[in-house]
């Protein structure tokens, strides 16, 4: 009887120890499937309510998307991944400018894509764990085509410890990997200079 | 002896060389396994440029007209017809892949749709659970362990790889439908069917093509990556069956 109580107390202390250890390591915690699903659900609801609103202007859509992406995407993580090994060869000034341009570029792309919105819906399917990350499978139901588009959202733990989208995988094609391949190609044909990419990004984002 | 046999069979020796090629693709996690080497980038970019020009001027607008002007029931009939004609070579590839179920589905589908579907214009077989599951000799080569090798942009056709380009050649050469059409001098009609199939496929990719051209900083590199990733995913899915 007495032994049992001691055992319970010991276990309780161990558990307390584990919990306190856990509290000191929040940034490296794995994303739970529930948290990932909540993130994607919330983002879809936010996006669709904006798009479905009558008399929306392109400027409004862009602004709203900027907000949604800033809140839900691991922008800096994506930007660094996409720049690959060239992140380390960039000067601190180039890194800062790149992060800003990359954000504008992505917002521009999504605002473009979503400005053609015509009542598409998103249905969230299953969530699977992928190491520390979680992958949320969704389907975008199109209005003109009976075949839905499969979109997977990779959710990771952001620098702030919150779940954030780190990649969008459309029909098995990763947007981050595609962009990394593009950016590497631009830098390589520009003689290995990150400036070559920055010039293109400036032109693209300025021209919009 | 062996040498003589190999020279008689240049295709086989080429295949052997291909299979022995060191893997160029990296082999890490799911979506990472899709980088493709591009040693012929200069030539590929030139062919890409010509293809893009032709697409802007001719095939892009033609596919738009096809999609918008031809009533969709007719488009369905045309699609059913050319898909049916693909089934003999699909069935042969399934067999070469050791996929007996896939072979049965393709062969059964061909018989049902050719007979009950009036020469393939009606897709009765899908309602009977015999789904259209395309495959090709590039995937057969992959099932034997061949890596993509390197990236190739084919004239008019577009993104491909050494392995898949060879696969296309073999599929064309061995296609019983083409051989039959050649022997009966109806290869002209078959060309028309191939043309319609081209427009149908082009129309299906239209949104993705326009999106990439509009948003990408280097569309050539983007298409290369899109091809490498989606082809790797397609092969992985088919070989998992």
Short mmCIF file of N, CA, C and O in Angstrom, two decimals, chain A residues 103-188:
data_model
loop_
_atom_site.label_atom_id
_atom_site.label_comp_id
_atom_site.label_asym_id
_atom_site.label_seq_id
_atom_site.Cartn_x
_atom_site.Cartn_y
_atom_site.Cartn_z
N UNK A 103 8.07 37.55 -50.54
CA UNK A 103 6.73 37.70 -49.99
C UNK A 103 5.79 38.37 -50.99
O UNK A 103 4.69 37.88 -51.24
N UNK A 104 6.25 39.47 -51.58
CA UNK A 104 5.41 40.18 -52.55
C UNK A 104 5.10 39.31 -53.76
O UNK A 104 3.99 39.32 -54.29
N UNK A 105 6.11 38.56 -54.19
CA UNK A 105 5.96 37.71 -55.37
C UNK A 105 4.88 36.64 -55.14
O UNK A 105 3.98 36.46 -55.96
N UNK A 106 4.97 35.98 -53.98
CA UNK A 106 4.01 34.91 -53.67
C UNK A 106 2.59 35.49 -53.52
O UNK A 106 1.62 34.93 -54.03
N UNK A 107 2.48 36.60 -52.82
CA UNK A 107 1.16 37.22 -52.65
C UNK A 107 0.58 37.57 -54.02
O UNK A 107 -0.60 37.34 -54.29
N UNK A 108 1.44 38.09 -54.89
CA UNK A 108 1.00 38.44 -56.25
C UNK A 108 0.45 37.22 -56.98
O UNK A 108 -0.62 37.28 -57.60
N UNK A 109 1.17 36.10 -56.88
CA UNK A 109 0.74 34.88 -57.57
C UNK A 109 -0.62 34.43 -57.05
O UNK A 109 -1.53 34.16 -57.83
N UNK A 110 -0.75 34.37 -55.71
CA UNK A 110 -2.01 33.85 -55.17
C UNK A 110 -3.17 34.82 -55.42
O UNK A 110 -4.28 34.38 -55.70
N UNK A 111 -2.88 36.12 -55.35
CA UNK A 111 -3.94 37.09 -55.61
C UNK A 111 -4.42 36.94 -57.06
O UNK A 111 -5.62 36.95 -57.34
N UNK A 112 -3.46 36.73 -57.97
CA UNK A 112 -3.76 36.47 -59.37
C UNK A 112 -4.66 35.26 -59.55
O UNK A 112 -5.67 35.30 -60.24
N UNK A 113 -4.23 34.16 -58.92
CA UNK A 113 -4.96 32.91 -59.06
C UNK A 113 -6.37 33.05 -58.50
O UNK A 113 -7.33 32.61 -59.10
N UNK A 114 -6.47 33.68 -57.34
CA UNK A 114 -7.77 33.73 -56.69
C UNK A 114 -8.68 34.82 -57.23
O UNK A 114 -9.87 34.81 -56.96
N UNK A 115 -8.09 35.73 -58.04
CA UNK A 115 -8.97 36.77 -58.60
C UNK A 115 -9.92 36.16 -59.63
O UNK A 115 -10.91 36.76 -59.99
N UNK A 116 -9.60 34.93 -60.08
CA UNK A 116 -10.50 34.26 -61.02
C UNK A 116 -11.51 33.38 -60.29
O UNK A 116 -12.16 32.53 -60.89
N UNK A 117 -11.63 33.58 -58.99
CA UNK A 117 -12.51 32.74 -58.18
C UNK A 117 -13.96 32.78 -58.65
O UNK A 117 -14.51 33.84 -58.91
N UNK A 118 -14.54 31.59 -58.79
CA UNK A 118 -15.94 31.56 -59.21
C UNK A 118 -16.73 30.48 -58.48
O UNK A 118 -17.38 29.64 -59.07
N UNK A 119 -16.63 30.47 -57.16
CA UNK A 119 -17.46 29.56 -56.37
C UNK A 119 -16.85 28.20 -56.06
O UNK A 119 -17.55 27.29 -55.62
N UNK A 120 -15.55 28.05 -56.29
CA UNK A 120 -14.90 26.79 -55.95
C UNK A 120 -14.95 26.56 -54.43
O UNK A 120 -14.94 27.53 -53.67
N UNK A 121 -15.00 25.30 -54.03
CA UNK A 121 -15.01 25.01 -52.60
C UNK A 121 -13.83 24.09 -52.26
O UNK A 121 -13.28 23.44 -53.14
N UNK A 122 -13.50 24.07 -50.98
CA UNK A 122 -12.40 23.24 -50.52
C UNK A 122 -12.92 22.23 -49.51
O UNK A 122 -13.56 22.61 -48.53
N UNK A 123 -12.69 20.94 -49.78
CA UNK A 123 -13.07 19.97 -48.76
C UNK A 123 -11.81 19.35 -48.16
O UNK A 123 -10.92 18.90 -48.88
N UNK A 124 -11.77 19.37 -46.83
CA UNK A 124 -10.59 18.88 -46.12
C UNK A 124 -10.74 17.39 -45.87
O UNK A 124 -11.76 16.92 -45.38
N UNK A 125 -9.73 16.64 -46.27
CA UNK A 125 -9.75 15.18 -46.09
C UNK A 125 -8.91 14.76 -44.90
O UNK A 125 -8.94 15.41 -43.86
N UNK A 126 -8.12 13.72 -45.06
CA UNK A 126 -7.36 13.20 -43.91
C UNK A 126 -6.05 13.97 -43.70
O UNK A 126 -5.60 14.72 -44.55
N UNK A 127 -5.48 13.76 -42.53
CA UNK A 127 -4.22 14.41 -42.17
C UNK A 127 -3.24 13.31 -41.82
O UNK A 127 -3.60 12.37 -41.11
N UNK A 128 -2.03 13.39 -42.34
CA UNK A 128 -1.03 12.39 -41.94
C UNK A 128 0.22 13.09 -41.41
O UNK A 128 0.54 14.21 -41.79
N UNK A 129 0.88 12.36 -40.51
CA UNK A 129 2.09 12.89 -39.89
C UNK A 129 3.26 12.62 -40.82
O UNK A 129 3.34 11.56 -41.44
N UNK A 130 4.16 13.59 -40.95
CA UNK A 130 5.33 13.40 -41.81
C UNK A 130 6.52 13.92 -41.00
O UNK A 130 6.90 15.08 -41.12
N UNK A 131 7.06 13.06 -40.16
CA UNK A 131 8.11 13.49 -39.25
C UNK A 131 7.55 14.50 -38.26
O UNK A 131 6.56 14.24 -37.61
N UNK A 132 8.18 15.66 -38.18
CA UNK A 132 7.71 16.73 -37.29
C UNK A 132 6.52 17.47 -37.88
O UNK A 132 5.85 18.23 -37.20
N UNK A 133 6.30 17.29 -39.19
CA UNK A 133 5.26 18.04 -39.89
C UNK A 133 3.98 17.21 -40.02
O UNK A 133 3.97 16.02 -39.75
N UNK A 134 2.92 17.89 -40.42
CA UNK A 134 1.67 17.21 -40.72
C UNK A 134 1.25 17.62 -42.12
O UNK A 134 1.48 18.75 -42.54
N UNK A 135 0.68 16.70 -42.87
CA UNK A 135 0.23 17.01 -44.22
C UNK A 135 -1.29 16.86 -44.29
O UNK A 135 -1.83 15.79 -44.00
N UNK A 136 -1.95 17.96 -44.61
CA UNK A 136 -3.41 17.97 -44.68
C UNK A 136 -3.82 17.82 -46.14
O UNK A 136 -3.45 18.63 -46.98
N UNK A 137 -4.57 16.76 -46.44
CA UNK A 137 -5.03 16.54 -47.81
C UNK A 137 -6.36 17.24 -48.02
O UNK A 137 -7.27 17.08 -47.20
N UNK A 138 -6.45 18.00 -49.10
CA UNK A 138 -7.73 18.65 -49.41
C UNK A 138 -8.05 18.45 -50.88
O UNK A 138 -7.17 18.06 -51.67
N UNK A 139 -9.29 18.72 -51.22
CA UNK A 139 -9.70 18.72 -52.62
C UNK A 139 -10.36 20.05 -52.92
O UNK A 139 -11.20 20.50 -52.16
N UNK A 140 -9.96 20.64 -54.03
CA UNK A 140 -10.64 21.85 -54.47
C UNK A 140 -11.64 21.44 -55.53
O UNK A 140 -11.28 20.83 -56.55
N UNK A 141 -12.91 21.70 -55.25
CA UNK A 141 -13.97 21.33 -56.18
C UNK A 141 -14.20 22.49 -57.13
O UNK A 141 -14.56 23.58 -56.71
N UNK A 142 -13.97 22.23 -58.39
CA UNK A 142 -14.07 23.27 -59.40
C UNK A 142 -15.53 23.43 -59.85
O UNK A 142 -16.33 22.51 -59.70
N UNK A 143 -15.81 24.59 -60.39
CA UNK A 143 -17.18 24.80 -60.88
C UNK A 143 -17.32 24.34 -62.32
O UNK A 143 -18.39 23.94 -62.74
N UNK A 144 -16.23 24.41 -63.09
CA UNK A 144 -16.34 24.10 -64.52
C UNK A 144 -15.94 22.67 -64.87
O UNK A 144 -16.24 22.18 -65.93
N UNK A 145 -15.21 22.02 -63.96
CA UNK A 145 -14.68 20.69 -64.26
C UNK A 145 -15.11 19.74 -63.13
O UNK A 145 -14.92 20.05 -61.96
N UNK A 146 -15.71 18.60 -63.47
CA UNK A 146 -16.17 17.69 -62.41
C UNK A 146 -15.01 17.05 -61.64
O UNK A 146 -15.19 16.58 -60.52
N UNK A 147 -13.81 17.06 -62.23
CA UNK A 147 -12.64 16.45 -61.59
C UNK A 147 -12.04 17.43 -60.57
O UNK A 147 -11.57 18.50 -60.95
N UNK A 148 -12.06 17.08 -59.26
CA UNK A 148 -11.47 18.01 -58.28
C UNK A 148 -9.94 18.01 -58.37
O UNK A 148 -9.35 17.09 -58.93
N UNK A 149 -9.33 19.06 -57.81
CA UNK A 149 -7.87 19.16 -57.80
C UNK A 149 -7.37 18.78 -56.41
O UNK A 149 -7.86 19.30 -55.40
N UNK A 150 -6.41 17.86 -56.35
CA UNK A 150 -5.87 17.43 -55.06
C UNK A 150 -4.80 18.41 -54.60
O UNK A 150 -3.83 18.65 -55.31
N UNK A 151 -5.01 19.00 -53.43
CA UNK A 151 -4.03 19.93 -52.88
C UNK A 151 -3.65 19.49 -51.46
O UNK A 151 -4.52 19.34 -50.61
N UNK A 152 -2.36 19.26 -51.24
CA UNK A 152 -1.87 18.91 -49.91
C UNK A 152 -1.18 20.13 -49.30
O UNK A 152 -0.46 20.84 -50.00
N UNK A 153 -1.43 20.34 -48.01
CA UNK A 153 -0.82 21.47 -47.30
C UNK A 153 0.13 20.90 -46.26
O UNK A 153 -0.29 20.18 -45.36
N UNK A 154 1.40 21.23 -46.41
CA UNK A 154 2.38 20.76 -45.44
C UNK A 154 2.45 21.79 -44.32
O UNK A 154 2.71 22.97 -44.58
N UNK A 155 2.20 21.34 -43.11
CA UNK A 155 2.17 22.26 -41.97
C UNK A 155 3.34 21.94 -41.05
O UNK A 155 3.56 20.80 -40.65
N UNK A 156 4.09 22.98 -40.74
CA UNK A 156 5.28 22.82 -39.92
C UNK A 156 5.20 23.77 -38.72
O UNK A 156 4.28 24.59 -38.65
N UNK A 157 6.13 23.65 -37.78
CA UNK A 157 6.15 24.59 -36.67
C UNK A 157 6.99 25.80 -37.07
O UNK A 157 8.15 25.65 -37.41
N UNK A 158 6.36 26.96 -37.07
CA UNK A 158 7.06 28.18 -37.48
C UNK A 158 8.04 28.65 -36.43
O UNK A 158 8.12 28.10 -35.32
N UNK A 159 8.79 29.68 -36.76
CA UNK A 159 9.79 30.23 -35.84
C UNK A 159 9.13 30.72 -34.55
O UNK A 159 9.75 30.73 -33.49
N UNK A 160 7.85 31.13 -34.64
CA UNK A 160 7.14 31.61 -33.45
C UNK A 160 6.50 30.47 -32.66
O UNK A 160 5.75 30.72 -31.70
N UNK A 161 6.74 29.21 -33.09
CA UNK A 161 6.19 28.07 -32.36
C UNK A 161 4.77 27.71 -32.76
O UNK A 161 4.21 26.73 -32.25
N UNK A 162 4.19 28.47 -33.67
CA UNK A 162 2.82 28.19 -34.10
C UNK A 162 2.82 27.38 -35.39
O UNK A 162 3.78 27.47 -36.17
N UNK A 163 1.76 26.60 -35.64
CA UNK A 163 1.72 25.85 -36.90
C UNK A 163 1.58 26.78 -38.10
O UNK A 163 0.80 27.74 -38.06
N UNK A 164 2.36 26.51 -39.12
CA UNK A 164 2.37 27.34 -40.32
C UNK A 164 2.50 26.47 -41.56
O UNK A 164 3.20 25.45 -41.52
N UNK A 165 1.89 26.90 -42.65
CA UNK A 165 2.02 26.16 -43.91
C UNK A 165 3.42 26.37 -44.47
O UNK A 165 3.89 27.50 -44.58
N UNK A 166 4.11 25.24 -44.80
CA UNK A 166 5.46 25.37 -45.34
C UNK A 166 5.55 24.94 -46.80
O UNK A 166 6.56 25.17 -47.45
N UNK A 167 4.51 24.27 -47.30
CA UNK A 167 4.52 23.91 -48.72
C UNK A 167 3.09 23.61 -49.16
O UNK A 167 2.27 23.17 -48.35
N UNK A 168 2.82 23.90 -50.43
CA UNK A 168 1.53 23.56 -51.03
C UNK A 168 1.82 22.60 -52.17
O UNK A 168 2.65 22.90 -53.04
N UNK A 169 1.20 21.43 -52.12
CA UNK A 169 1.50 20.39 -53.10
C UNK A 169 0.25 20.14 -53.94
O UNK A 169 -0.73 19.60 -53.47
N UNK A 170 0.30 20.61 -55.18
CA UNK A 170 -0.86 20.52 -56.06
C UNK A 170 -0.68 19.33 -57.00
O UNK A 170 0.29 19.29 -57.75
N UNK A 171 -1.61 18.38 -56.93
CA UNK A 171 -1.53 17.18 -57.77
C UNK A 171 -0.12 16.59 -57.74
O UNK A 171 0.49 16.33 -58.77
N UNK A 172 0.40 16.40 -56.53
CA UNK A 172 1.70 15.75 -56.31
C UNK A 172 2.89 16.63 -56.72
O UNK A 172 4.02 16.14 -56.76
N UNK A 173 2.63 17.89 -57.06
CA UNK A 173 3.73 18.76 -57.45
C UNK A 173 3.92 19.83 -56.36
O UNK A 173 3.00 20.59 -56.08
N UNK A 174 5.11 19.82 -55.76
CA UNK A 174 5.40 20.76 -54.68
C UNK A 174 5.73 22.14 -55.26
O UNK A 174 6.61 22.27 -56.11
N UNK A 175 5.03 23.15 -54.79
CA UNK A 175 5.29 24.51 -55.26
C UNK A 175 6.68 24.98 -54.83
O UNK A 175 7.38 25.65 -55.57
N UNK A 176 7.10 24.61 -53.61
CA UNK A 176 8.41 25.04 -53.12
C UNK A 176 9.53 24.43 -53.95
O UNK A 176 10.51 25.10 -54.27
N UNK A 177 9.39 23.15 -54.29
CA UNK A 177 10.44 22.50 -55.07
C UNK A 177 10.49 23.08 -56.48
O UNK A 177 11.57 23.31 -57.03
N UNK A 178 9.32 23.34 -57.05
CA UNK A 178 9.29 23.93 -58.39
C UNK A 178 9.98 25.29 -58.38
O UNK A 178 10.81 25.59 -59.24
N UNK A 179 9.67 26.11 -57.38
CA UNK A 179 10.28 27.43 -57.31
C UNK A 179 11.78 27.35 -57.03
O UNK A 179 12.55 28.13 -57.58
N UNK A 180 12.16 26.39 -56.21
CA UNK A 180 13.59 26.25 -55.92
C UNK A 180 14.36 25.94 -57.20
O UNK A 180 15.43 26.48 -57.47
N UNK A 181 13.75 25.09 -58.02
CA UNK A 181 14.37 24.70 -59.27
C UNK A 181 14.45 25.90 -60.24
O UNK A 181 15.46 26.11 -60.92
N UNK A 182 13.39 26.70 -60.26
CA UNK A 182 13.38 27.92 -61.09
C UNK A 182 14.44 28.90 -60.64
O UNK A 182 15.18 29.46 -61.44
N UNK A 183 14.46 29.18 -59.34
CA UNK A 183 15.38 30.18 -58.80
C UNK A 183 16.83 29.76 -59.04
O UNK A 183 17.67 30.58 -59.41
N UNK A 184 17.12 28.45 -58.83
CA UNK A 184 18.48 27.95 -59.05
C UNK A 184 18.87 28.16 -60.50
O UNK A 184 20.00 28.56 -60.81
N UNK A 185 17.92 27.91 -61.40
CA UNK A 185 18.20 28.05 -62.83
C UNK A 185 18.53 29.51 -63.17
O UNK A 185 19.46 29.78 -63.94
N UNK A 186 17.78 30.44 -62.58
CA UNK A 186 18.01 31.86 -62.85
C UNK A 186 19.38 32.29 -62.32
O UNK A 186 20.14 32.98 -63.00
N UNK A 187 19.69 31.85 -61.09
CA UNK A 187 20.97 32.24 -60.49
C UNK A 187 22.13 31.63 -61.28
O UNK A 187 23.12 32.30 -61.56
N UNK A 188 21.99 30.37 -61.68
CA UNK A 188 23.06 29.72 -62.45
C UNK A 188 23.30 30.41 -63.78
O UNK A 188 24.45 30.66 -64.16
#
